[in-house]
Amino acid sequence: MSNLLDKANVYIATNKKNTKNHPKFHYTAPIGWINDPNGLCYFKGEYHLYYQYNPYGIHWDTMYWGHATSKDLIHWEHKPVALAPEEDYERDGCFSGSAIEINDELYIMYTGHLDRNNRVRQNQNIAISQDGLTFKKLEANPVLKEIDLPKGSQPEDFRDPKVFEYKGSYWSVIVGRPKEQGGAVLLYRSDNLIQWDYVGIIAESDKGREEIWECPDLFKLQDVDVLILSIIDLQETNMHPTIYKLGNVDLENSQGEWNYTRDLDCGFSFYAPQTFLDSKGRRIMIGWMSPWDADDAVRLENGWAGMMATPRVLTIEDGQLIQKPIEGIDQLRQDKGEYIKEKVICNEGESFDNISGQHFDLSFEVDISKANSFTIELAKGKNNSTQLSYNVHRHEWIFDSNGIRKVQEDDPKETLAFRVLMDRYSIEIFADGGKRVFTALIDPDEDAREIVFLSEGKTALYNVEFYSLI
Ligand code: FRU
């Protein structure tokens, strides 16, 4: 084992007892800062979650790959750090990447980051593991470098390979910046994961957009090609949207035809998601709940920063991506729950006995055909709350948490189904049956436990189910 890995693991073991207030069912590191999920896979009977990790502090810094395993994607076991930035080609960080299983071995493809003399350079590397715990980096690394970029590219933005197999070849989508402005998804092909050929560009920013693309993911779902991207929007400060595109990709000819683009999450704290297939062959997505806007005091007090969102099962319905929390959440239900079959609310706010808290699973449906707007207010205390409203006439969502975000629907809605997961520091709202998801990291006071259903006009509330979660 390398010195850097040893040192990190000893540091974690010695200092993790000083951390506190971890969420109950969202993954956090034992200590320190985490960002993107990496190398997600089901390998040798277990799920593996690797992630961008700085064990030594509560802010982003030189990146390692942390590691955890799980049988059900809900209960995670911390494992020793998997990758440390020990080679010359990755001195300033082992950045994001993905995993692929070949003949009982786990191969990961990840970005080496170099930041020297004001010159940032990024390259791609391969490491192999028999057990998912320890990795051997290839002598041939880096397998993709600056010279493998299309002409005119900015070498400082070449990262986050997502590798997959298709028709007997290996393919990797990697973000690049072939023009001065805007991002692109570059496609590479290989027979052995070592020699790679550049194939072409399968998606690009709109002309002139000042943005950086990160963490591409490309997969087929119900015969549709789905591309997921995380974006640093340089025009709008503080916006880090994740989007998805639906369309058709012809890998051999490097053609991407995208006919639908939408926000993947409409909240404030969901970034760099990655997908993989679970043991049942379903497409699962895990994203990073990013503490960009979170108060530093919370991090300092708790000793950790950043967590993984609840794993979400993806499907396509009516030409849109649907996200649903993984069913393992149900095992965390503490009691028999509360149930209300029907209740009409008219120009008022209504809360219910025993339907309150900071760790819960709440679902309900509303008929808003006679309402002007419907609002669910969560984590309400003396000083603040998180609110999601739907304005019936404008077909518009308004999410009010760390800021205000508005999202317009194309078509009017008369009924809506909601599922809300709260875990003290986070709220994930799966609205409209999972077509719209709003994720936020929050820092509520201890007493901020109230849940209020509000209606302007008349809203019929159905099948309210509430469970406290362990
Ligand atoms: C996304 C990202 C990736 C990069 C990693 C570095 O959050 O910026 O593009 O590989 O984080 O930690």
XYZ file of C-alpha atoms and ligand atoms in Angstrom:
482
model
C 0.000 0.000 0.000
C 1.245 3.436 -0.813
C 2.316 5.980 1.739
C -0.412 8.397 0.790
C -3.122 5.754 1.162
C -1.721 4.556 4.504
C -1.482 8.071 5.774
C -5.055 8.904 4.782
C -6.481 5.732 6.328
C -4.619 6.271 9.601
C -5.778 9.890 9.689
C -9.420 8.850 9.150
C -9.303 6.105 11.809
C -7.772 8.465 14.349
C -9.962 11.476 13.735
C -13.379 10.182 12.712
C -14.591 10.050 16.308
C -14.558 13.824 16.355
C -17.352 14.082 13.815
C -21.062 14.315 14.650
C -24.595 14.827 13.367
C -24.319 12.553 10.351
C -27.612 12.171 8.497
C -29.444 8.885 9.124
C -29.719 7.464 5.644
C -27.648 9.614 3.328
C -24.061 8.628 2.837
C -21.426 10.937 4.295
C -17.725 10.225 4.641
C -16.472 9.181 8.096
C -14.720 12.544 8.193
C -13.945 15.282 5.667
C -15.265 16.563 2.379
C -16.901 14.525 -0.376
C -18.091 15.367 -3.847
C -18.988 13.331 -6.951
C -19.922 9.651 -6.745
C -17.412 7.647 -8.818
C -17.096 4.117 -10.147
C -20.615 3.107 -9.129
C -21.161 -0.601 -9.752
C -22.481 -3.928 -8.588
C -19.388 -6.102 -8.325
C -18.990 -9.529 -6.723
C -22.306 -9.390 -4.867
C -22.000 -5.881 -3.480
C -22.621 -2.314 -4.498
C -19.569 -0.086 -4.588
C -19.679 3.629 -4.111
C -16.389 5.405 -4.683
C -16.335 9.145 -4.396
C -14.271 12.302 -4.646
C -12.752 12.701 -1.245
C -10.627 15.040 0.828
C -10.283 13.253 4.167
C -8.170 16.045 5.628
C -10.621 18.933 5.628
C -14.133 20.175 5.171
C -13.437 21.839 1.833
C -12.525 20.611 -1.620
C -8.782 20.033 -2.012
C -6.444 17.417 -3.506
C -8.756 14.563 -4.405
C -8.604 10.914 -3.320
C -11.199 8.243 -4.049
C -13.109 7.294 -0.902
C -14.967 3.981 -0.863
C -18.047 2.376 0.678
C -19.964 -0.841 0.009
C -23.571 -1.843 0.481
C -25.930 -4.773 -0.030
C -29.054 -2.635 -0.488
C -27.819 0.841 -1.531
C -29.147 2.253 1.736
C -26.865 0.885 4.486
C -23.254 1.667 3.630
C -20.054 0.422 5.154
C -17.005 2.682 5.061
C -14.000 1.076 3.397
C -10.362 2.181 3.221
C -9.536 4.923 0.731
C -9.220 3.344 -2.725
C -7.064 5.788 -4.708
C -4.514 8.387 -3.710
C -2.864 10.947 -6.019
C 0.549 9.321 -5.873
C 1.758 9.239 -9.485
C 3.294 12.088 -11.446
C 0.345 12.229 -13.844
C -2.219 12.788 -11.065
C -0.253 14.682 -8.412
C -2.988 17.220 -7.803
C -5.900 14.849 -7.641
C -7.542 11.629 -8.748
C -10.614 13.181 -10.293
C -13.933 11.612 -11.212
C -14.395 8.458 -13.226
C -16.350 5.264 -13.650
C -16.066 1.478 -13.433
C -16.534 -1.499 -15.704
C -16.321 -5.194 -14.843
C -14.331 -7.385 -17.239
C -13.685 -11.094 -16.547
C -14.260 -10.804 -12.816
C -11.993 -7.796 -12.467
C -12.997 -4.240 -11.825
C -11.469 -1.621 -14.114
C -11.808 2.035 -13.304
C -11.167 4.894 -15.682
C -10.531 8.231 -13.997
C -9.001 11.640 -14.547
C -5.523 12.607 -13.399
C -5.391 16.276 -12.478
C -2.267 18.423 -12.636
C -2.173 22.021 -11.566
C 1.385 23.305 -11.865
C 2.801 26.762 -12.580
C -0.677 28.089 -13.360
C -1.186 25.396 -15.989
C -3.969 22.913 -15.442
C -3.730 19.659 -17.384
C -6.016 16.641 -17.258
C -5.523 13.087 -18.497
C -7.292 9.731 -18.254
C -6.061 6.650 -16.435
C -6.949 3.033 -15.766
C -6.617 1.046 -12.536
C -7.592 -2.589 -11.916
C -8.855 -4.397 -8.852
C -9.706 -7.982 -8.002
C -11.676 -7.199 -4.861
C -12.839 -3.615 -5.301
C -10.696 -2.586 -2.333
C -7.182 -2.179 -3.684
C -6.301 -0.968 -7.155
C -3.264 -1.301 -9.361
C -2.678 1.608 -11.703
C -1.516 0.659 -15.196
C 2.078 1.242 -16.249
C 0.605 2.543 -19.513
C -1.085 5.491 -17.758
C -2.135 8.044 -18.788
C -4.079 6.292 -21.518
C -5.456 9.584 -22.863
C -3.570 12.879 -22.828
C -3.644 16.374 -24.222
C -2.538 15.140 -27.684
C -5.630 12.938 -27.880
C -7.915 15.962 -27.750
C -9.515 17.398 -30.875
C -7.612 20.373 -32.304
C -8.094 23.694 -30.548
C -9.250 22.121 -27.263
C -8.565 23.622 -23.875
C -6.460 20.965 -22.098
C -7.596 22.051 -18.647
C -11.105 20.726 -19.213
C -10.760 17.068 -20.180
C -12.281 14.910 -17.509
C -14.802 12.541 -15.937
C -14.705 9.501 -18.273
C -17.799 7.289 -18.232
C -16.787 3.965 -19.718
C -19.092 1.273 -21.125
C -19.132 -1.668 -23.498
C -21.104 -1.777 -26.725
C -20.869 -4.254 -29.604
C -17.564 -5.730 -28.471
C -15.765 -2.389 -28.029
C -15.152 -0.140 -25.063
C -16.384 3.404 -25.329
C -15.854 6.380 -23.091
C -17.630 9.707 -22.974
C -15.436 12.448 -21.558
C -16.108 16.166 -21.253
C -13.927 18.521 -23.194
C -13.795 22.118 -24.338
C -12.964 22.017 -28.057
C -13.793 25.697 -28.436
C -12.914 28.637 -26.248
C -16.411 28.695 -24.785
C -18.897 25.998 -23.977
C -18.621 22.301 -23.221
C -18.744 19.172 -25.320
C -19.028 15.438 -24.828
C -16.129 13.702 -26.583
C -16.394 10.071 -27.590
C -13.448 7.649 -27.540
C -13.283 3.985 -28.547
C -10.932 1.179 -27.548
C -10.435 -2.601 -27.799
C -8.393 -2.955 -24.625
C -8.946 0.184 -22.497
C -5.315 1.163 -23.154
C -5.185 2.359 -26.774
C -8.002 4.745 -27.454
C -9.182 6.407 -30.665
C -10.983 9.700 -30.702
C -14.307 9.213 -32.501
C -15.996 12.597 -32.332
C -18.361 14.891 -30.469
C -21.831 13.660 -29.525
C -23.137 16.806 -27.813
C -22.066 20.437 -27.549
C -23.117 23.624 -25.741
C -25.258 26.063 -27.642
C -23.172 28.625 -29.462
C -21.551 31.235 -27.271
C -22.730 29.802 -23.962
C -20.243 30.423 -21.246
C -20.367 27.192 -19.367
C -18.253 24.222 -18.416
C -19.635 20.729 -18.736
C -18.775 18.023 -16.232
C -19.555 14.377 -15.433
C -21.227 13.078 -18.599
C -23.215 9.858 -18.451
C -24.602 8.099 -21.514
C -26.885 5.068 -21.401
C -29.842 3.437 -23.056
C -33.126 3.324 -21.186
C -36.170 1.692 -22.754
C -34.610 2.114 -26.220
C -33.940 5.806 -25.749
C -30.436 7.246 -25.429
C -30.060 9.381 -22.326
C -27.242 11.838 -21.755
C -26.777 13.373 -18.312
C -24.584 16.414 -17.720
C -23.598 18.661 -14.858
C -22.972 22.257 -15.787
C -21.075 25.144 -14.305
C -22.995 28.093 -15.666
C -20.514 30.942 -15.893
C -23.204 33.453 -16.842
C -25.333 32.887 -13.777
C -23.298 32.723 -10.618
C -24.409 30.109 -8.138
C -26.171 27.974 -10.709
C -24.969 24.437 -11.105
C -27.716 22.695 -13.032
C -27.797 19.033 -13.907
C -29.655 18.297 -17.106
C -30.661 15.316 -19.186
C -31.086 14.958 -22.920
C -33.119 12.292 -24.662
C -32.444 11.234 -28.222
C -30.497 8.897 -30.423
C -26.800 8.215 -30.572
C -24.958 6.452 -33.355
C -21.677 5.617 -31.636
C -19.814 4.346 -34.702
C -20.480 7.587 -36.561
C -20.347 9.751 -33.484
C -23.724 11.312 -34.148
C -25.869 12.530 -31.299
C -29.380 13.683 -32.118
C -30.939 15.227 -29.052
C -34.572 16.215 -29.197
C -35.391 16.874 -25.565
C -33.468 18.652 -22.801
C -34.693 19.154 -19.283
C -33.464 19.844 -15.744
C -32.648 16.594 -14.019
C -33.113 18.155 -10.616
C -34.752 21.511 -10.048
C -33.334 22.180 -6.584
C -30.075 23.648 -5.368
C -27.942 20.751 -4.233
C -27.800 17.922 -6.721
C -24.735 17.582 -8.886
C -22.408 15.182 -10.698
C -24.803 12.213 -10.678
C -23.671 8.896 -12.090
C -25.786 5.894 -13.084
C -25.200 2.137 -13.114
C -27.183 -1.094 -13.344
C -28.257 -2.772 -10.129
C -28.439 -6.528 -9.545
C -31.901 -6.550 -11.147
C -30.709 -4.681 -14.238
C -32.421 -1.419 -13.307
C -30.810 1.945 -14.013
C -29.922 3.589 -10.686
C -28.632 7.131 -10.245
C -26.721 8.549 -7.301
C -25.946 12.259 -7.163
C -23.895 14.413 -4.855
C -25.741 16.784 -2.558
C -23.342 19.654 -2.763
C -22.797 22.013 0.121
C -21.932 24.981 -2.083
C -24.318 27.274 -0.295
C -24.160 25.624 3.094
C -22.996 27.518 6.078
C -19.352 26.856 6.923
C -20.199 26.797 10.613
C -22.149 23.553 10.134
C -19.203 21.902 8.466
C -16.793 23.058 11.133
C -18.998 21.855 13.907
C -19.733 18.470 12.320
C -16.387 17.658 10.716
C -17.845 16.467 7.417
C -19.238 18.167 4.325
C -21.301 16.909 1.426
C -23.383 13.765 1.126
C -24.867 11.446 -1.461
C -28.498 11.817 -2.448
C -30.882 8.897 -2.016
C -30.283 6.424 -4.865
C -32.995 6.893 -7.491
C -34.444 4.356 -9.922
C -34.771 5.797 -13.436
C -37.426 4.992 -16.003
C -38.957 6.840 -18.942
C -42.676 7.626 -19.086
C -44.469 9.930 -21.533
C -41.115 10.867 -23.041
C -39.733 12.096 -19.718
C -37.332 10.723 -17.163
C -38.976 9.537 -13.944
C -36.990 9.340 -10.706
C -38.134 7.296 -7.726
C -36.274 6.672 -4.499
C -34.925 3.140 -4.170
C -37.384 0.895 -2.328
C -34.848 0.029 0.424
C -35.975 3.284 2.079
C -39.127 1.428 3.144
C -37.059 -0.717 5.515
C -36.193 2.381 7.494
C -39.798 3.090 8.416
C -39.978 3.175 12.155
C -43.638 2.666 12.905
C -46.889 1.775 11.230
C -47.159 5.328 10.002
C -49.999 7.822 9.691
C -52.597 7.683 6.960
C -55.239 10.196 5.859
C -57.507 9.121 3.051
C -58.971 12.444 2.057
C -59.055 16.042 3.239
C -60.119 19.198 1.474
C -58.232 22.392 2.211
C -59.537 25.741 1.083
C -57.589 28.982 1.389
C -55.813 27.791 4.509
C -52.833 25.955 5.852
C -53.396 22.557 7.392
C -51.093 20.390 9.469
C -51.887 17.001 10.984
C -51.232 15.214 14.275
C -48.076 13.113 14.183
C -47.189 14.307 10.696
C -44.081 16.305 11.483
C -40.381 15.726 12.009
C -36.935 15.960 10.479
C -36.378 12.369 9.312
C -39.356 11.114 7.381
C -40.899 9.636 4.266
C -44.116 11.402 3.231
C -46.273 10.778 0.201
C -49.598 12.252 -0.941
C -51.640 13.199 -3.966
C -53.500 16.437 -4.668
C -56.333 17.421 -6.948
C -55.694 21.057 -7.805
C -58.292 21.497 -10.536
C -60.153 23.995 -8.319
C -57.098 25.650 -6.797
C -55.003 28.638 -7.761
C -51.972 27.201 -6.088
C -50.843 24.446 -3.772
C -47.868 24.619 -1.412
C -46.129 22.102 0.791
C -44.127 23.691 3.567
C -41.459 21.572 5.242
C -39.100 21.902 8.182
C -41.064 24.862 9.411
C -39.731 26.479 12.542
C -39.792 29.922 14.062
C -37.320 31.354 11.598
C -37.523 29.510 8.327
C -38.888 26.683 6.227
C -38.531 25.071 2.807
C -41.486 25.476 0.454
C -42.512 24.029 -2.854
C -45.512 25.641 -4.577
C -47.289 24.867 -7.797
C -49.144 27.721 -9.458
C -52.013 26.178 -11.381
C -52.634 29.040 -13.819
C -49.027 29.725 -14.680
C -48.093 25.972 -14.655
C -45.145 26.968 -12.557
C -43.203 25.460 -9.661
C -41.598 27.764 -7.138
C -39.017 26.162 -4.896
C -37.978 28.306 -1.972
C -35.115 26.882 0.056
C -31.549 28.199 -0.187
C -32.844 30.630 -2.758
C -35.781 30.731 -5.113
C -35.978 28.640 -8.247
C -38.885 28.732 -10.689
C -39.664 25.976 -13.171
C -42.262 26.166 -15.897
C -44.311 23.176 -17.068
C -45.367 22.903 -20.730
C -48.824 21.535 -19.956
C -51.299 22.291 -17.194
C -51.671 19.778 -14.355
C -54.847 18.879 -12.466
C -53.474 16.245 -10.144
C -50.020 15.787 -8.690
C -48.363 12.987 -6.706
C -45.580 13.796 -4.248
C -43.016 11.883 -2.248
C -40.799 13.737 0.193
C -37.729 12.420 1.968
C -36.210 14.489 4.719
C -33.084 13.542 6.651
C -32.426 16.592 8.866
C -29.872 18.209 6.566
C -31.581 17.486 3.286
C -34.928 17.494 1.565
C -35.656 15.592 -1.648
C -39.084 16.191 -3.162
C -40.179 13.835 -5.939
C -43.007 15.891 -7.422
C -45.446 14.989 -10.178
C -44.791 11.282 -9.748
C -41.015 11.781 -10.020
C -41.001 13.893 -13.199
C -39.798 16.899 -11.245
C -37.325 16.511 -8.423
C -36.258 19.261 -6.043
C -33.229 18.592 -3.850
C -31.865 20.945 -1.230
C -29.392 20.820 1.597
C -30.727 22.752 4.543
C -29.752 23.549 8.082
C -32.972 23.752 10.056
C -33.209 24.588 13.762
C -33.972 21.678 16.094
C -37.565 22.879 16.436
C -38.177 23.199 12.675
C -40.336 20.100 12.353
C -43.709 21.264 11.158
C -45.232 20.175 7.829
C -48.002 22.386 6.416
C -50.221 21.819 3.365
C -51.495 25.122 1.970
C -54.029 25.882 -0.697
C -55.114 29.046 -2.427
C -58.551 28.059 -3.658
C -59.633 24.477 -3.072
C -57.258 21.508 -3.008
C -58.303 17.936 -2.326
C -55.579 16.011 -0.561
C -55.555 12.199 -0.911
C -53.685 9.230 0.513
C -51.374 11.089 2.828
C -48.880 8.531 4.125
C -46.276 9.483 6.654
C -43.498 7.461 8.255
C -40.735 8.535 10.580
C -37.442 7.095 9.416
C -34.832 5.534 11.653
C -17.545 17.840 -10.506
C -16.049 17.876 -10.605
C -15.545 16.977 -11.728
C -14.146 16.646 -11.295
C -14.293 16.557 -9.799
C -13.114 17.036 -9.006
O -18.016 18.195 -9.241
O -15.580 19.203 -10.764
O -15.616 17.574 -13.004
O -13.661 15.467 -11.847
O -15.428 17.334 -9.453
O -13.280 16.792 -7.653
